[in-house]
């Protein structure tokens, strides 16, 4: 048996989950959730390659990298005829309600259903990846839902999203949800180094990215006033009782912003356990904020638990139709009133 690979940084939980799965026990649909830039799509592509690789294996994870199927996965974009990938908004196709024609905009929900109903090219599985999926119209979401209700044999669908709450509950309930947590700084560094950043740049990017490659890249490319920068400033002003003027929370930024606040609260606790050295094995995620975090008033474990509970509540509220500004205010009050 040839040696198998699965070249993915981080994602230990999802890796273990799929390693324990025998090919016969695969579900029709998986929903990969988690913050942006933690490798959900990369994982999905490697899993697709594993599923289509011709090498014999006992679990669904791993590919030999040498068979004729793997050859079609080389480089940035895959060209395997049984692997279909689409990113972003999915439209119904033909005509999207009153919004006009979208025939020219690549894959549509109708194309998708047509394509997936065809026989597999190689006689094995057909794998579909919908990255950062969202739907232009209710009709487009319904087309996918219909498909999920009666999936053709041999089709495996993987959807990725940072905002699962915005998908139809009926779509979520038909997919197995696998969560991807933030990466460690070392993992972000490893990814950046593979992307040909120098050691120094990779280290800087990792320290600014808060566990997300996307955010690290934005920071390295000097994007003015990233969401993270806004949230960091707002966090410190709130904790220091300075009542910030601006509110970063919008429908688009809420999930990502709350994730940043959570990381900062965690780091606030870690930074205050011992002012000089972090306890062994527990490292700050927001390394660029280390000095400022250490200067904050110490937070008691009990108060940290209360605060994190309120953040969970805010994340739950973010999945409802509550006004995003109100969720932001709720978190600000929780931060301000922490003794
Ligand atoms: Zn192979």
CSV table of C-alpha atoms and ligand atoms in Angstrom, one decimal:
chain,number,residue,atom,x,y,z
A,1,UNK,CA,0.0,0.0,0.0
A,2,UNK,CA,1.4,3.4,-0.9
A,3,UNK,CA,2.0,6.1,1.6
A,4,UNK,CA,-0.9,8.5,2.1
A,5,UNK,CA,-0.8,12.2,2.7
A,6,UNK,CA,-3.2,14.8,4.1
A,7,UNK,CA,-1.5,18.1,3.8
A,8,UNK,CA,-3.6,20.4,6.1
A,9,UNK,CA,-2.3,22.8,8.8
A,10,UNK,CA,-4.3,22.8,12.1
A,11,UNK,CA,-7.9,21.4,12.0
A,12,UNK,CA,-7.0,18.6,14.4
A,13,UNK,CA,-10.6,18.0,15.4
A,14,UNK,CA,-12.0,17.8,11.9
A,15,UNK,CA,-9.0,15.5,10.9
A,16,UNK,CA,-9.7,13.1,13.7
A,17,UNK,CA,-13.4,13.1,12.9
A,18,UNK,CA,-12.9,12.1,9.3
A,19,UNK,CA,-10.1,9.7,10.1
A,20,UNK,CA,-12.5,7.7,12.2
A,21,UNK,CA,-15.0,7.5,9.4
A,22,UNK,CA,-14.9,4.5,7.0
A,23,UNK,CA,-15.8,5.3,3.4
A,24,UNK,CA,-19.1,3.5,3.7
A,25,UNK,CA,-20.3,5.8,6.5
A,26,UNK,CA,-20.0,9.1,4.6
A,27,UNK,CA,-22.9,11.4,4.8
A,28,UNK,CA,-24.3,13.2,1.7
A,29,UNK,CA,-23.6,16.7,3.0
A,30,UNK,CA,-21.1,18.4,5.4
A,31,UNK,CA,-21.2,21.9,6.6
A,32,UNK,CA,-17.8,23.3,7.6
A,33,UNK,CA,-18.2,26.2,10.0
A,34,UNK,CA,-15.7,28.5,11.8
A,35,UNK,CA,-14.1,31.9,11.5
A,36,UNK,CA,-12.7,33.1,8.2
A,37,UNK,CA,-9.1,32.1,7.3
A,38,UNK,CA,-8.7,28.9,9.4
A,39,UNK,CA,-8.5,26.5,6.4
A,40,UNK,CA,-12.1,25.2,5.9
A,41,UNK,CA,-11.8,25.3,2.1
A,42,UNK,CA,-8.3,23.9,2.0
A,43,UNK,CA,-9.5,21.0,4.2
A,44,UNK,CA,-12.5,20.4,1.9
A,45,UNK,CA,-10.2,20.3,-1.2
A,46,UNK,CA,-7.9,17.8,0.4
A,47,UNK,CA,-10.8,15.7,1.5
A,48,UNK,CA,-12.2,15.8,-2.0
A,49,UNK,CA,-8.8,14.6,-3.3
A,50,UNK,CA,-8.8,11.9,-0.7
A,51,UNK,CA,-12.3,10.7,-1.6
A,52,UNK,CA,-11.4,10.6,-5.3
A,53,UNK,CA,-7.9,9.2,-5.0
A,54,UNK,CA,-7.6,5.6,-6.3
A,55,UNK,CA,-5.3,4.3,-3.7
A,56,UNK,CA,-6.9,1.8,-1.3
A,57,UNK,CA,-7.5,3.0,2.2
A,58,UNK,CA,-9.4,2.2,5.3
A,59,UNK,CA,-10.6,5.8,6.2
A,60,UNK,CA,-11.8,8.6,4.1
A,61,UNK,CA,-8.7,10.8,4.8
A,62,UNK,CA,-5.5,10.5,2.8
A,63,UNK,CA,-4.3,10.5,-0.8
A,64,UNK,CA,-1.2,9.0,-2.5
A,65,UNK,CA,-0.6,12.1,-4.7
A,66,UNK,CA,0.6,9.9,-7.5
A,67,UNK,CA,-2.5,8.2,-9.0
A,68,UNK,CA,-4.3,9.5,-12.2
A,69,UNK,CA,-7.0,11.1,-10.0
A,70,UNK,CA,-4.5,12.9,-7.8
A,71,UNK,CA,-2.7,14.2,-10.9
A,72,UNK,CA,-5.9,16.2,-11.6
A,73,UNK,CA,-5.6,17.9,-8.2
A,74,UNK,CA,-2.1,19.4,-8.8
A,75,UNK,CA,-1.5,23.1,-8.3
A,76,UNK,CA,-3.9,25.8,-7.2
A,77,UNK,CA,-7.0,24.7,-9.0
A,78,UNK,CA,-8.3,21.2,-9.4
A,79,UNK,CA,-9.4,19.9,-12.8
A,80,UNK,CA,-11.0,16.6,-11.8
A,81,UNK,CA,-14.2,16.1,-13.7
A,82,UNK,CA,-15.9,14.6,-10.6
A,83,UNK,CA,-15.0,17.6,-8.4
A,84,UNK,CA,-17.0,20.7,-8.7
A,85,UNK,CA,-16.1,23.9,-6.8
A,86,UNK,CA,-17.9,27.2,-6.5
A,87,UNK,CA,-17.3,30.1,-4.3
A,88,UNK,CA,-19.6,32.8,-2.9
A,89,UNK,CA,-23.1,33.6,-3.9
A,90,UNK,CA,-25.1,30.9,-5.6
A,91,UNK,CA,-27.9,32.2,-7.9
A,92,UNK,CA,-30.7,30.1,-9.2
A,93,UNK,CA,-29.6,30.5,-12.8
A,94,UNK,CA,-31.6,31.3,-15.9
A,95,UNK,CA,-33.4,34.2,-14.2
A,96,UNK,CA,-33.2,35.3,-10.6
A,97,UNK,CA,-36.6,36.7,-9.8
A,98,UNK,CA,-36.7,40.4,-10.8
A,99,UNK,CA,-33.0,40.7,-10.5
A,100,UNK,CA,-32.2,39.9,-14.1
A,101,UNK,CA,-30.1,37.3,-15.9
A,102,UNK,CA,-27.1,35.6,-14.4
A,103,UNK,CA,-26.3,33.1,-17.1
A,104,UNK,CA,-22.9,34.5,-17.5
A,105,UNK,CA,-21.9,34.4,-13.9
A,106,UNK,CA,-20.6,30.9,-13.7
A,107,UNK,CA,-22.2,28.0,-11.8
A,108,UNK,CA,-25.8,28.4,-10.7
A,109,UNK,CA,-28.0,26.3,-8.5
A,110,UNK,CA,-29.8,24.9,-11.6
A,111,UNK,CA,-26.4,24.1,-13.3
A,112,UNK,CA,-25.4,22.4,-10.1
A,113,UNK,CA,-28.4,20.2,-9.8
A,114,UNK,CA,-28.1,19.3,-13.5
A,115,UNK,CA,-24.4,18.5,-13.2
A,116,UNK,CA,-24.8,16.5,-10.0
A,117,UNK,CA,-27.5,14.4,-11.6
A,118,UNK,CA,-25.0,13.2,-14.2
A,119,UNK,CA,-23.1,9.9,-13.9
A,120,UNK,CA,-19.7,10.1,-12.3
A,121,UNK,CA,-16.9,10.4,-14.9
A,122,UNK,CA,-14.7,7.8,-13.2
A,123,UNK,CA,-17.4,5.6,-11.9
A,124,UNK,CA,-16.8,6.6,-8.3
A,125,UNK,CA,-18.0,9.6,-6.2
A,126,UNK,CA,-18.8,13.1,-7.3
A,127,UNK,CA,-17.7,15.8,-4.9
A,128,UNK,CA,-19.1,19.3,-4.7
A,129,UNK,CA,-17.5,22.1,-2.7
A,130,UNK,CA,-19.5,25.3,-2.1
A,131,UNK,CA,-17.1,27.7,-0.4
A,132,UNK,CA,-18.3,30.7,1.7
A,133,UNK,CA,-21.8,29.7,0.4
A,134,UNK,CA,-24.6,32.2,0.4
A,135,UNK,CA,-27.7,32.4,-1.7
A,136,UNK,CA,-28.9,35.2,-3.9
A,137,UNK,CA,-32.5,34.4,-3.4
A,138,UNK,CA,-34.8,32.1,-1.5
A,139,UNK,CA,-35.3,30.2,-4.7
A,140,UNK,CA,-31.6,29.4,-5.0
A,141,UNK,CA,-31.5,28.1,-1.4
A,142,UNK,CA,-34.6,26.0,-2.1
A,143,UNK,CA,-33.0,24.5,-5.2
A,144,UNK,CA,-30.1,23.2,-3.0
A,145,UNK,CA,-32.5,22.2,-0.3
A,146,UNK,CA,-34.5,20.1,-2.7
A,147,UNK,CA,-31.3,18.4,-3.8
A,148,UNK,CA,-30.3,17.7,-0.2
A,149,UNK,CA,-33.7,16.1,0.5
A,150,UNK,CA,-33.2,13.5,-2.3
A,151,UNK,CA,-29.5,13.4,-3.1
A,152,UNK,CA,-28.4,11.2,-6.0
A,153,UNK,CA,-26.3,8.2,-5.0
A,154,UNK,CA,-22.6,8.9,-4.8
A,155,UNK,CA,-22.7,12.6,-4.4
A,156,UNK,CA,-20.9,14.2,-1.5
A,157,UNK,CA,-21.5,17.9,-0.8
A,158,UNK,CA,-19.3,20.1,1.3
A,159,UNK,CA,-20.4,23.6,2.2
A,160,UNK,CA,-18.2,26.1,4.1
A,161,UNK,CA,-19.3,29.2,5.9
A,162,UNK,CA,-18.2,31.6,8.6
A,163,UNK,CA,-21.9,32.5,9.3
A,164,UNK,CA,-23.9,29.3,9.6
A,165,UNK,CA,-26.8,31.2,11.2
A,166,UNK,CA,-27.5,32.9,7.8
A,167,UNK,CA,-28.2,29.6,6.1
A,168,UNK,CA,-31.7,28.2,6.0
A,169,UNK,CA,-32.2,26.1,9.1
A,170,UNK,CA,-33.5,23.3,6.8
A,171,UNK,CA,-30.2,23.3,4.9
A,172,UNK,CA,-28.2,23.2,8.1
A,173,UNK,CA,-30.3,20.3,9.5
A,174,UNK,CA,-29.5,18.2,6.5
A,175,UNK,CA,-25.8,18.5,6.7
A,176,UNK,CA,-23.4,17.2,9.3
A,177,UNK,CA,-21.8,20.3,10.9
A,178,UNK,CA,-18.0,20.2,11.5
A,179,UNK,CA,-16.5,23.1,13.3
A,180,UNK,CA,-13.0,24.6,12.5
A,181,UNK,CA,-11.5,26.5,15.4
A,182,UNK,CA,-9.0,29.4,15.2
A,183,UNK,CA,-5.4,28.3,14.3
A,184,UNK,CA,-2.5,28.6,16.7
A,185,UNK,CA,0.0,31.3,16.0
A,186,UNK,CA,2.5,28.6,15.0
A,187,UNK,CA,0.0,27.2,12.4
A,188,UNK,CA,-0.6,30.6,10.9
A,189,UNK,CA,3.1,31.1,10.7
A,190,UNK,CA,3.6,27.8,8.9
A,191,UNK,CA,0.9,28.7,6.4
A,192,UNK,CA,2.4,32.1,5.8
A,193,UNK,CA,5.9,30.6,5.3
A,194,UNK,CA,4.5,28.2,2.7
A,195,UNK,CA,3.1,31.3,1.0
A,196,UNK,CA,6.7,32.5,0.6
A,197,UNK,CA,6.6,35.1,3.3
A,198,UNK,CA,9.9,35.6,5.0
A,199,UNK,CA,10.4,34.3,8.6
A,200,UNK,CA,10.0,37.8,10.0
A,201,UNK,CA,6.9,38.6,8.0
A,202,UNK,CA,5.3,35.3,8.9
A,203,UNK,CA,6.0,35.9,12.6
A,204,UNK,CA,4.6,39.5,12.4
A,205,UNK,CA,1.5,38.3,10.4
A,206,UNK,CA,0.8,35.5,12.8
A,207,UNK,CA,1.0,37.9,15.8
A,208,UNK,CA,-1.5,40.3,14.1
A,209,UNK,CA,-3.9,37.7,12.8
A,210,UNK,CA,-5.5,36.3,15.9
A,211,UNK,CA,-5.5,32.8,14.6
A,212,UNK,CA,-6.8,33.5,11.1
A,213,UNK,CA,-4.7,33.5,7.9
A,214,UNK,CA,-7.1,35.8,6.2
A,215,UNK,CA,-6.7,38.4,8.9
A,216,UNK,CA,-2.9,37.9,9.0
A,217,UNK,CA,-2.7,38.6,5.2
A,218,UNK,CA,-4.9,41.7,5.6
A,219,UNK,CA,-2.6,43.0,8.3
A,220,UNK,CA,0.6,42.2,6.3
A,221,UNK,CA,-0.9,44.0,3.3
A,222,UNK,CA,-1.5,47.0,5.5
A,223,UNK,CA,-5.2,47.2,5.0
A,224,UNK,CA,-6.1,50.4,6.8
A,225,UNK,CA,-8.2,50.0,9.8
A,226,UNK,CA,-9.1,46.3,9.5
A,227,UNK,CA,-12.2,45.1,11.4
A,228,UNK,CA,-9.9,43.6,14.0
A,229,UNK,CA,-8.1,46.9,14.6
A,230,UNK,CA,-11.5,48.6,15.1
A,231,UNK,CA,-12.7,45.8,17.5
A,232,UNK,CA,-9.4,45.9,19.4
A,233,UNK,CA,-9.6,49.6,20.0
A,234,UNK,CA,-13.3,49.3,21.0
A,235,UNK,CA,-12.5,46.5,23.4
A,236,UNK,CA,-9.8,48.4,25.3
A,237,UNK,CA,-11.9,51.6,25.4
A,238,UNK,CA,-14.8,49.5,26.8
A,239,UNK,CA,-12.8,47.7,29.4
A,240,UNK,CA,-11.1,50.9,30.4
A,241,UNK,CA,-14.6,52.5,30.8
A,242,UNK,CA,-14.0,55.1,28.1
A,243,UNK,CA,-17.4,54.5,26.3
A,244,UNK,CA,-16.3,54.3,22.7
A,245,UNK,CA,-18.1,56.5,20.2
A,246,UNK,CA,-18.1,54.2,17.2
A,247,UNK,CA,-19.8,50.8,16.9
A,248,UNK,CA,-18.2,48.3,14.6
A,249,UNK,CA,-21.1,45.8,14.7
A,250,UNK,CA,-23.0,45.4,11.5
A,251,UNK,CA,-24.7,42.4,10.0
A,252,UNK,CA,-21.6,41.6,8.0
A,253,UNK,CA,-19.0,42.1,10.8
A,254,UNK,CA,-20.9,40.8,13.8
A,255,UNK,CA,-19.7,37.1,13.8
A,256,UNK,CA,-16.1,37.9,13.0
A,257,UNK,CA,-16.0,40.8,15.5
A,258,UNK,CA,-17.5,38.8,18.4
A,259,UNK,CA,-14.8,36.1,17.7
A,260,UNK,CA,-12.1,38.8,18.1
A,261,UNK,CA,-13.7,40.0,21.4
A,262,UNK,CA,-13.7,36.4,22.7
A,263,UNK,CA,-10.0,36.0,21.8
A,264,UNK,CA,-9.2,39.2,23.6
A,265,UNK,CA,-11.1,38.2,26.7
A,266,UNK,CA,-9.3,34.9,26.8
A,267,UNK,CA,-6.0,36.7,26.4
A,268,UNK,CA,-7.0,39.2,29.1
A,269,UNK,CA,-7.3,36.3,31.5
A,270,UNK,CA,-4.1,34.6,30.3
A,271,UNK,CA,-2.1,37.9,30.5
A,272,UNK,CA,-3.2,38.5,34.1
A,273,UNK,CA,-2.6,35.1,35.6
A,274,UNK,CA,1.0,36.1,36.0
A,275,UNK,CA,2.1,39.5,34.9
A,276,UNK,CA,5.6,38.4,33.9
A,277,UNK,CA,5.3,35.1,32.2
A,278,UNK,CA,2.4,33.2,30.8
A,279,UNK,CA,1.7,29.8,32.4
A,280,UNK,CA,3.5,27.0,30.6
A,281,UNK,CA,1.5,25.7,27.6
A,282,UNK,CA,-0.9,28.6,27.5
A,283,UNK,CA,0.2,31.3,25.1
A,284,UNK,CA,-1.4,34.6,24.1
A,285,UNK,CA,-3.2,34.6,20.8
A,286,UNK,CA,-3.1,38.4,20.4
A,287,UNK,CA,0.6,38.8,20.7
A,288,UNK,CA,0.6,42.3,19.3
A,289,UNK,CA,-1.6,43.4,22.2
A,290,UNK,CA,0.4,41.6,24.9
A,291,UNK,CA,1.7,44.9,26.6
A,292,UNK,CA,-1.7,46.5,26.6
A,293,UNK,CA,-3.5,43.4,27.9
A,294,UNK,CA,-1.0,43.1,30.8
A,295,UNK,CA,-1.7,46.7,31.8
A,296,UNK,CA,-5.5,46.0,32.1
A,297,UNK,CA,-6.9,45.6,35.5
A,298,UNK,CA,-6.6,41.9,36.6
A,299,UNK,CA,-9.7,39.9,35.9
A,300,UNK,CA,-10.9,37.2,38.4
A,301,UNK,CA,-11.6,33.8,37.0
A,302,UNK,CA,-15.2,34.0,38.2
A,303,UNK,CA,-15.8,37.3,36.3
A,304,UNK,CA,-14.1,35.9,33.2
A,305,UNK,CA,-16.6,33.0,33.3
A,306,UNK,CA,-19.5,35.5,33.6
A,307,UNK,CA,-18.2,37.6,30.7
A,308,UNK,CA,-17.6,34.6,28.5
A,309,UNK,CA,-21.2,33.4,29.2
A,310,UNK,CA,-22.4,36.8,28.1
A,311,UNK,CA,-20.4,36.6,24.9
A,312,UNK,CA,-21.9,33.2,24.2
A,313,UNK,CA,-25.3,34.8,24.7
A,314,UNK,CA,-24.2,37.6,22.3
A,315,UNK,CA,-23.2,35.0,19.7
A,316,UNK,CA,-26.6,33.3,20.1
A,317,UNK,CA,-28.3,36.7,19.6
A,318,UNK,CA,-26.2,37.3,16.5
A,319,UNK,CA,-27.8,34.3,14.9
A,320,UNK,CA,-31.3,35.9,15.4
A,321,UNK,CA,-32.7,39.0,13.8
A,322,UNK,CA,-31.7,41.2,16.7
A,323,UNK,CA,-30.2,44.5,15.5
A,324,UNK,CA,-26.4,44.1,15.3
A,325,UNK,CA,-25.8,47.4,17.0
A,326,UNK,CA,-27.7,46.3,20.0
A,327,UNK,CA,-25.6,43.1,20.3
A,328,UNK,CA,-22.5,45.3,20.2
A,329,UNK,CA,-23.9,47.5,23.0
A,330,UNK,CA,-24.8,44.4,25.0
A,331,UNK,CA,-21.2,43.2,24.8
A,332,UNK,CA,-19.8,46.7,25.5
A,333,UNK,CA,-21.9,46.9,28.7
A,334,UNK,CA,-20.7,43.4,29.8
A,335,UNK,CA,-17.1,44.6,29.3
A,336,UNK,CA,-17.6,47.9,31.1
A,337,UNK,CA,-19.4,46.3,34.1
A,338,UNK,CA,-16.7,43.6,34.6
A,339,UNK,CA,-15.3,44.5,38.0
B,1,LIG,ZN1,-4.3,9.3,-5.6
